[in-house]
PDB file of C-alpha atoms in Angstrom:
ATOM      1  CA  UNK N1176     -15.160  52.625  53.844  1.00  0.00           C
ATOM      2  CA  UNK N1177     -18.291  50.997  55.217  1.00  0.00           C
ATOM      3  CA  UNK N1178     -21.521  51.285  53.269  1.00  0.00           C
ATOM      4  CA  UNK N1179     -23.781  53.841  54.843  1.00  0.00           C
ATOM      5  CA  UNK N1180     -27.510  53.217  55.097  1.00  0.00           C
ATOM      6  CA  UNK N1181     -30.278  55.763  54.643  1.00  0.00           C
ATOM      7  CA  UNK N1182     -32.860  55.321  57.417  1.00  0.00           C
ATOM      8  CA  UNK N1183     -36.337  55.306  55.883  1.00  0.00           C
ATOM      9  CA  UNK N1184     -39.795  54.163  56.883  1.00  0.00           C
ATOM     10  CA  UNK N1185     -41.578  52.500  53.958  1.00  0.00           C
ATOM     11  CA  UNK N1186     -45.303  52.654  53.353  1.00  0.00           C
ATOM     12  CA  UNK N1187     -46.185  49.050  52.425  1.00  0.00           C
ATOM     13  CA  UNK N1188     -49.918  49.027  53.115  1.00  0.00           C
ATOM     14  CA  UNK N1189     -51.580  46.912  50.444  1.00  0.00           C
ATOM     15  CA  UNK N1190     -48.326  46.359  48.543  1.00  0.00           C
ATOM     16  CA  UNK N1191     -47.185  42.930  47.440  1.00  0.00           C
ATOM     17  CA  UNK N1192     -44.001  41.544  48.994  1.00  0.00           C
ATOM     18  CA  UNK N1193     -42.244  38.205  48.586  1.00  0.00           C
ATOM     19  CA  UNK N1194     -40.574  36.127  51.290  1.00  0.00           C
ATOM     20  CA  UNK N1195     -38.535  33.179  50.024  1.00  0.00           C
ATOM     21  CA  UNK N1196     -38.242  30.661  52.849  1.00  0.00           C
ATOM     22  CA  UNK N1197     -40.511  28.788  55.197  1.00  0.00           C
ATOM     23  CA  UNK N1198     -38.659  28.628  58.516  1.00  0.00           C
ATOM     24  CA  UNK N1199     -38.946  30.597  61.734  1.00  0.00           C
ATOM     25  CA  UNK N1200     -36.927  33.536  60.361  1.00  0.00           C
ATOM     26  CA  UNK N1201     -39.122  33.759  57.252  1.00  0.00           C
ATOM     27  CA  UNK N1202     -42.223  33.861  59.466  1.00  0.00           C
ATOM     28  CA  UNK N1203     -40.622  36.553  61.671  1.00  0.00           C
ATOM     29  CA  UNK N1204     -39.916  38.717  58.614  1.00  0.00           C
ATOM     30  CA  UNK N1205     -43.457  38.060  57.396  1.00  0.00           C
ATOM     31  CA  UNK N1206     -44.801  39.303  60.723  1.00  0.00           C
ATOM     32  CA  UNK N1207     -42.783  42.525  60.370  1.00  0.00           C
ATOM     33  CA  UNK N1208     -44.155  43.066  56.859  1.00  0.00           C
ATOM     34  CA  UNK N1209     -47.727  42.426  58.047  1.00  0.00           C
ATOM     35  CA  UNK N1210     -47.268  45.009  60.822  1.00  0.00           C
ATOM     36  CA  UNK N1211     -46.613  47.459  57.980  1.00  0.00           C
ATOM     37  CA  UNK N1212     -49.773  46.349  56.141  1.00  0.00           C
ATOM     38  CA  UNK N1213     -48.085  44.457  53.301  1.00  0.00           C
ATOM     39  CA  UNK N1214     -49.590  41.535  51.427  1.00  0.00           C
ATOM     40  CA  UNK N1215     -47.099  38.679  51.454  1.00  0.00           C
ATOM     41  CA  UNK N1216     -46.459  35.621  49.336  1.00  0.00           C
ATOM     42  CA  UNK N1217     -44.173  33.044  50.947  1.00  0.00           C
ATOM     43  CA  UNK N1218     -42.467  30.532  48.677  1.00  0.00           C
ATOM     44  CA  UNK N1219     -40.701  27.472  50.103  1.00  0.00           C
ATOM     45  CA  UNK N1220     -40.420  23.723  49.538  1.00  0.00           C
ATOM     46  CA  UNK N1221     -41.582  23.256  53.160  1.00  0.00           C
ATOM     47  CA  UNK N1222     -43.005  25.439  55.934  1.00  0.00           C
ATOM     48  CA  UNK N1223     -42.652  25.478  59.667  1.00  0.00           C
ATOM     49  CA  UNK N1224     -46.041  26.110  61.281  1.00  0.00           C
ATOM     50  CA  UNK N1225     -47.096  29.748  61.140  1.00  0.00           C
ATOM     51  CA  UNK N1226     -47.004  31.638  64.436  1.00  0.00           C
ATOM     52  CA  UNK N1227     -50.422  31.899  66.085  1.00  0.00           C
ATOM     53  CA  UNK N1228     -50.539  35.638  65.349  1.00  0.00           C
ATOM     54  CA  UNK N1229     -50.353  34.965  61.586  1.00  0.00           C
ATOM     55  CA  UNK N1230     -52.578  31.889  61.302  1.00  0.00           C
ATOM     56  CA  UNK N1231     -55.639  32.562  59.197  1.00  0.00           C
ATOM     57  CA  UNK N1232     -54.310  35.918  57.932  1.00  0.00           C
ATOM     58  CA  UNK N1233     -55.723  36.200  54.422  1.00  0.00           C
ATOM     59  CA  UNK N1234     -53.015  38.717  53.426  1.00  0.00           C
ATOM     60  CA  UNK N1235     -50.440  35.906  53.606  1.00  0.00           C
ATOM     61  CA  UNK N1236     -50.247  33.315  50.837  1.00  0.00           C
ATOM     62  CA  UNK N1237     -47.847  30.410  51.445  1.00  0.00           C
ATOM     63  CA  UNK N1238     -46.939  28.522  48.268  1.00  0.00           C
ATOM     64  CA  UNK N1239     -45.300  25.118  48.693  1.00  0.00           C
ATOM     65  CA  UNK N1240     -42.604  24.916  45.996  1.00  0.00           C
ATOM     66  CA  UNK N1241     -39.154  26.207  45.062  1.00  0.00           C
ATOM     67  CA  UNK N1242     -38.533  29.826  44.082  1.00  0.00           C
ATOM     68  CA  UNK N1243     -39.098  30.705  40.412  1.00  0.00           C
ATOM     69  CA  UNK N1244     -37.947  33.963  38.766  1.00  0.00           C
ATOM     70  CA  UNK N1245     -41.517  34.986  37.898  1.00  0.00           C
ATOM     71  CA  UNK N1246     -42.278  35.084  41.647  1.00  0.00           C
ATOM     72  CA  UNK N1247     -40.653  38.541  41.670  1.00  0.00           C
ATOM     73  CA  UNK N1248     -43.131  40.084  39.227  1.00  0.00           C
ATOM     74  CA  UNK N1249     -45.020  43.014  40.740  1.00  0.00           C
ATOM     75  CA  UNK N1250     -43.279  42.921  44.140  1.00  0.00           C
ATOM     76  CA  UNK N1251     -42.477  46.029  46.160  1.00  0.00           C
ATOM     77  CA  UNK N1252     -39.671  44.215  47.968  1.00  0.00           C
ATOM     78  CA  UNK N1253     -38.319  40.744  48.588  1.00  0.00           C
ATOM     79  CA  UNK N1254     -36.718  38.904  51.480  1.00  0.00           C
ATOM     80  CA  UNK N1255     -34.568  35.804  50.997  1.00  0.00           C
ATOM     81  CA  UNK N1256     -34.787  33.890  54.276  1.00  0.00           C
ATOM     82  CA  UNK N1257     -33.390  30.496  53.365  1.00  0.00           C
ATOM     83  CA  UNK N1258     -30.329  28.563  54.472  1.00  0.00           C
ATOM     84  CA  UNK N1259     -29.448  27.822  50.832  1.00  0.00           C
ATOM     85  CA  UNK N1260     -26.741  30.225  49.547  1.00  0.00           C
ATOM     86  CA  UNK N1261     -27.512  29.380  45.905  1.00  0.00           C
ATOM     87  CA  UNK N1262     -31.171  30.344  46.325  1.00  0.00           C
ATOM     88  CA  UNK N1263     -30.167  33.499  48.184  1.00  0.00           C
ATOM     89  CA  UNK N1264     -27.816  34.517  45.349  1.00  0.00           C
ATOM     90  CA  UNK N1265     -30.463  33.807  42.722  1.00  0.00           C
ATOM     91  CA  UNK N1266     -33.177  35.761  44.543  1.00  0.00           C
ATOM     92  CA  UNK N1267     -30.958  38.773  45.261  1.00  0.00           C
ATOM     93  CA  UNK N1268     -29.425  38.789  41.776  1.00  0.00           C
ATOM     94  CA  UNK N1269     -32.762  38.641  39.999  1.00  0.00           C
ATOM     95  CA  UNK N1270     -34.278  41.232  42.350  1.00  0.00           C
ATOM     96  CA  UNK N1271     -31.342  43.566  41.629  1.00  0.00           C
ATOM     97  CA  UNK N1272     -31.820  43.130  37.886  1.00  0.00           C
ATOM     98  CA  UNK N1273     -35.468  44.148  38.281  1.00  0.00           C
ATOM     99  CA  UNK N1274     -34.740  47.032  40.660  1.00  0.00           C
ATOM    100  CA  UNK N1275     -36.602  45.408  43.555  1.00  0.00           C
ATOM    101  CA  UNK N1276     -35.123  46.074  47.011  1.00  0.00           C
ATOM    102  CA  UNK N1277     -33.953  42.805  48.566  1.00  0.00           C
ATOM    103  CA  UNK N1278     -32.923  41.691  52.033  1.00  0.00           C
ATOM    104  CA  UNK N1279     -30.909  38.485  52.301  1.00  0.00           C
ATOM    105  CA  UNK N1280     -31.155  37.396  55.921  1.00  0.00           C
ATOM    106  CA  UNK N1281     -27.775  37.197  57.678  1.00  0.00           C
ATOM    107  CA  UNK N1282     -25.856  38.292  54.545  1.00  0.00           C
ATOM    108  CA  UNK N1283     -25.580  42.095  54.890  1.00  0.00           C
ATOM    109  CA  UNK N1284     -23.377  42.504  51.806  1.00  0.00           C
ATOM    110  CA  UNK N1285     -26.226  41.152  49.635  1.00  0.00           C
ATOM    111  CA  UNK N1286     -28.865  43.424  51.222  1.00  0.00           C
ATOM    112  CA  UNK N1287     -30.338  46.587  49.751  1.00  0.00           C
ATOM    113  CA  UNK N1288     -31.934  47.233  53.152  1.00  0.00           C
ATOM    114  CA  UNK N1289     -31.794  45.791  56.637  1.00  0.00           C
ATOM    115  CA  UNK N1290     -34.319  45.501  59.429  1.00  0.00           C
ATOM    116  CA  UNK N1291     -33.479  47.545  62.495  1.00  0.00           C
ATOM    117  CA  UNK N1292     -34.573  46.800  66.022  1.00  0.00           C
ATOM    118  CA  UNK N1293     -37.809  48.775  66.430  1.00  0.00           C
ATOM    119  CA  UNK N1294     -39.455  50.235  69.503  1.00  0.00           C
ATOM    120  CA  UNK N1295     -43.101  51.260  69.009  1.00  0.00           C
ATOM    121  CA  UNK N1296     -45.250  53.395  71.265  1.00  0.00           C
ATOM    122  CA  UNK N1297     -48.430  54.345  69.427  1.00  0.00           C
ATOM    123  CA  UNK N1298     -47.409  56.474  66.438  1.00  0.00           C
ATOM    124  CA  UNK N1299     -43.820  56.818  67.731  1.00  0.00           C
ATOM    125  CA  UNK N1300     -41.290  54.455  66.161  1.00  0.00           C
ATOM    126  CA  UNK N1301     -37.623  54.326  67.006  1.00  0.00           C
ATOM    127  CA  UNK N1302     -35.454  52.136  64.789  1.00  0.00           C
ATOM    128  CA  UNK N1303     -31.900  51.172  65.709  1.00  0.00           C
ATOM    129  CA  UNK N1304     -29.497  49.905  63.080  1.00  0.00           C
ATOM    130  CA  UNK N1305     -25.936  48.632  63.192  1.00  0.00           C
ATOM    131  CA  UNK N1306     -25.705  48.498  59.389  1.00  0.00           C
ATOM    132  CA  UNK N1307     -26.563  44.797  59.579  1.00  0.00           C
ATOM    133  CA  UNK N1308     -23.314  44.001  61.413  1.00  0.00           C
ATOM    134  CA  UNK N1309     -24.419  43.602  65.043  1.00  0.00           C
ATOM    135  CA  UNK N1310     -28.153  42.840  65.225  1.00  0.00           C
ATOM    136  CA  UNK N1311     -27.978  41.649  68.851  1.00  0.00           C
ATOM    137  CA  UNK N1312     -26.489  44.982  69.914  1.00  0.00           C
ATOM    138  CA  UNK N1313     -29.358  46.821  68.199  1.00  0.00           C
ATOM    139  CA  UNK N1314     -31.877  44.581  69.979  1.00  0.00           C
ATOM    140  CA  UNK N1315     -30.207  45.176  73.356  1.00  0.00           C
ATOM    141  CA  UNK N1316     -30.259  48.948  72.850  1.00  0.00           C
ATOM    142  CA  UNK N1317     -33.941  48.763  71.930  1.00  0.00           C
ATOM    143  CA  UNK N1318     -34.643  46.671  75.020  1.00  0.00           C
ATOM    144  CA  UNK N1319     -32.886  49.258  77.235  1.00  0.00           C
ATOM    145  CA  UNK N1320     -35.053  52.022  75.769  1.00  0.00           C
ATOM    146  CA  UNK N1321     -38.178  50.030  76.514  1.00  0.00           C
TER     147      UNK N1321
END
C-alpha cells in the first residue's frame, strides 16, 4: 500500500524554517517558503548566488557552515536540500525525533511532506501532488491548467 498524503495549506507567516543546503534547489525551496511568509535560515558549507528575487531579503539568513543539531531548535519545519545522503539522514532523523516536519528533496520515503506543483490566481491556489513520485507530471498538469 502506498502512503497517502493529507493535502494541507500551512500558515507559515513569521515562523522560523530551516533549509539545509546552498544550491539551486535549496534556493528554490527558500523562495517557496518566502512566498508563504516564513523566516528562513539556510545552512551550508557553500552557497550558490541567491536568485535576484531573494537578494537583500532580510527574512533570509544564510549561514556558511555545516549543519549542527541545534540548528533545528525552534523551527516550524525543515528542508534537507543537499546532495549528501549522510547529511540528509541526519537532518531528517533529528527532525523526526523533535517532531518537526521534514522534507528531504528527491527522497520521498524520508519526507513528512512534499511540495506540490502550485497554480496561483489571487487568493485561489490549486496544488497538484503525485505523492512525491512524479514531480514532472504534477508540473505539466499545473502548466496545462495555466
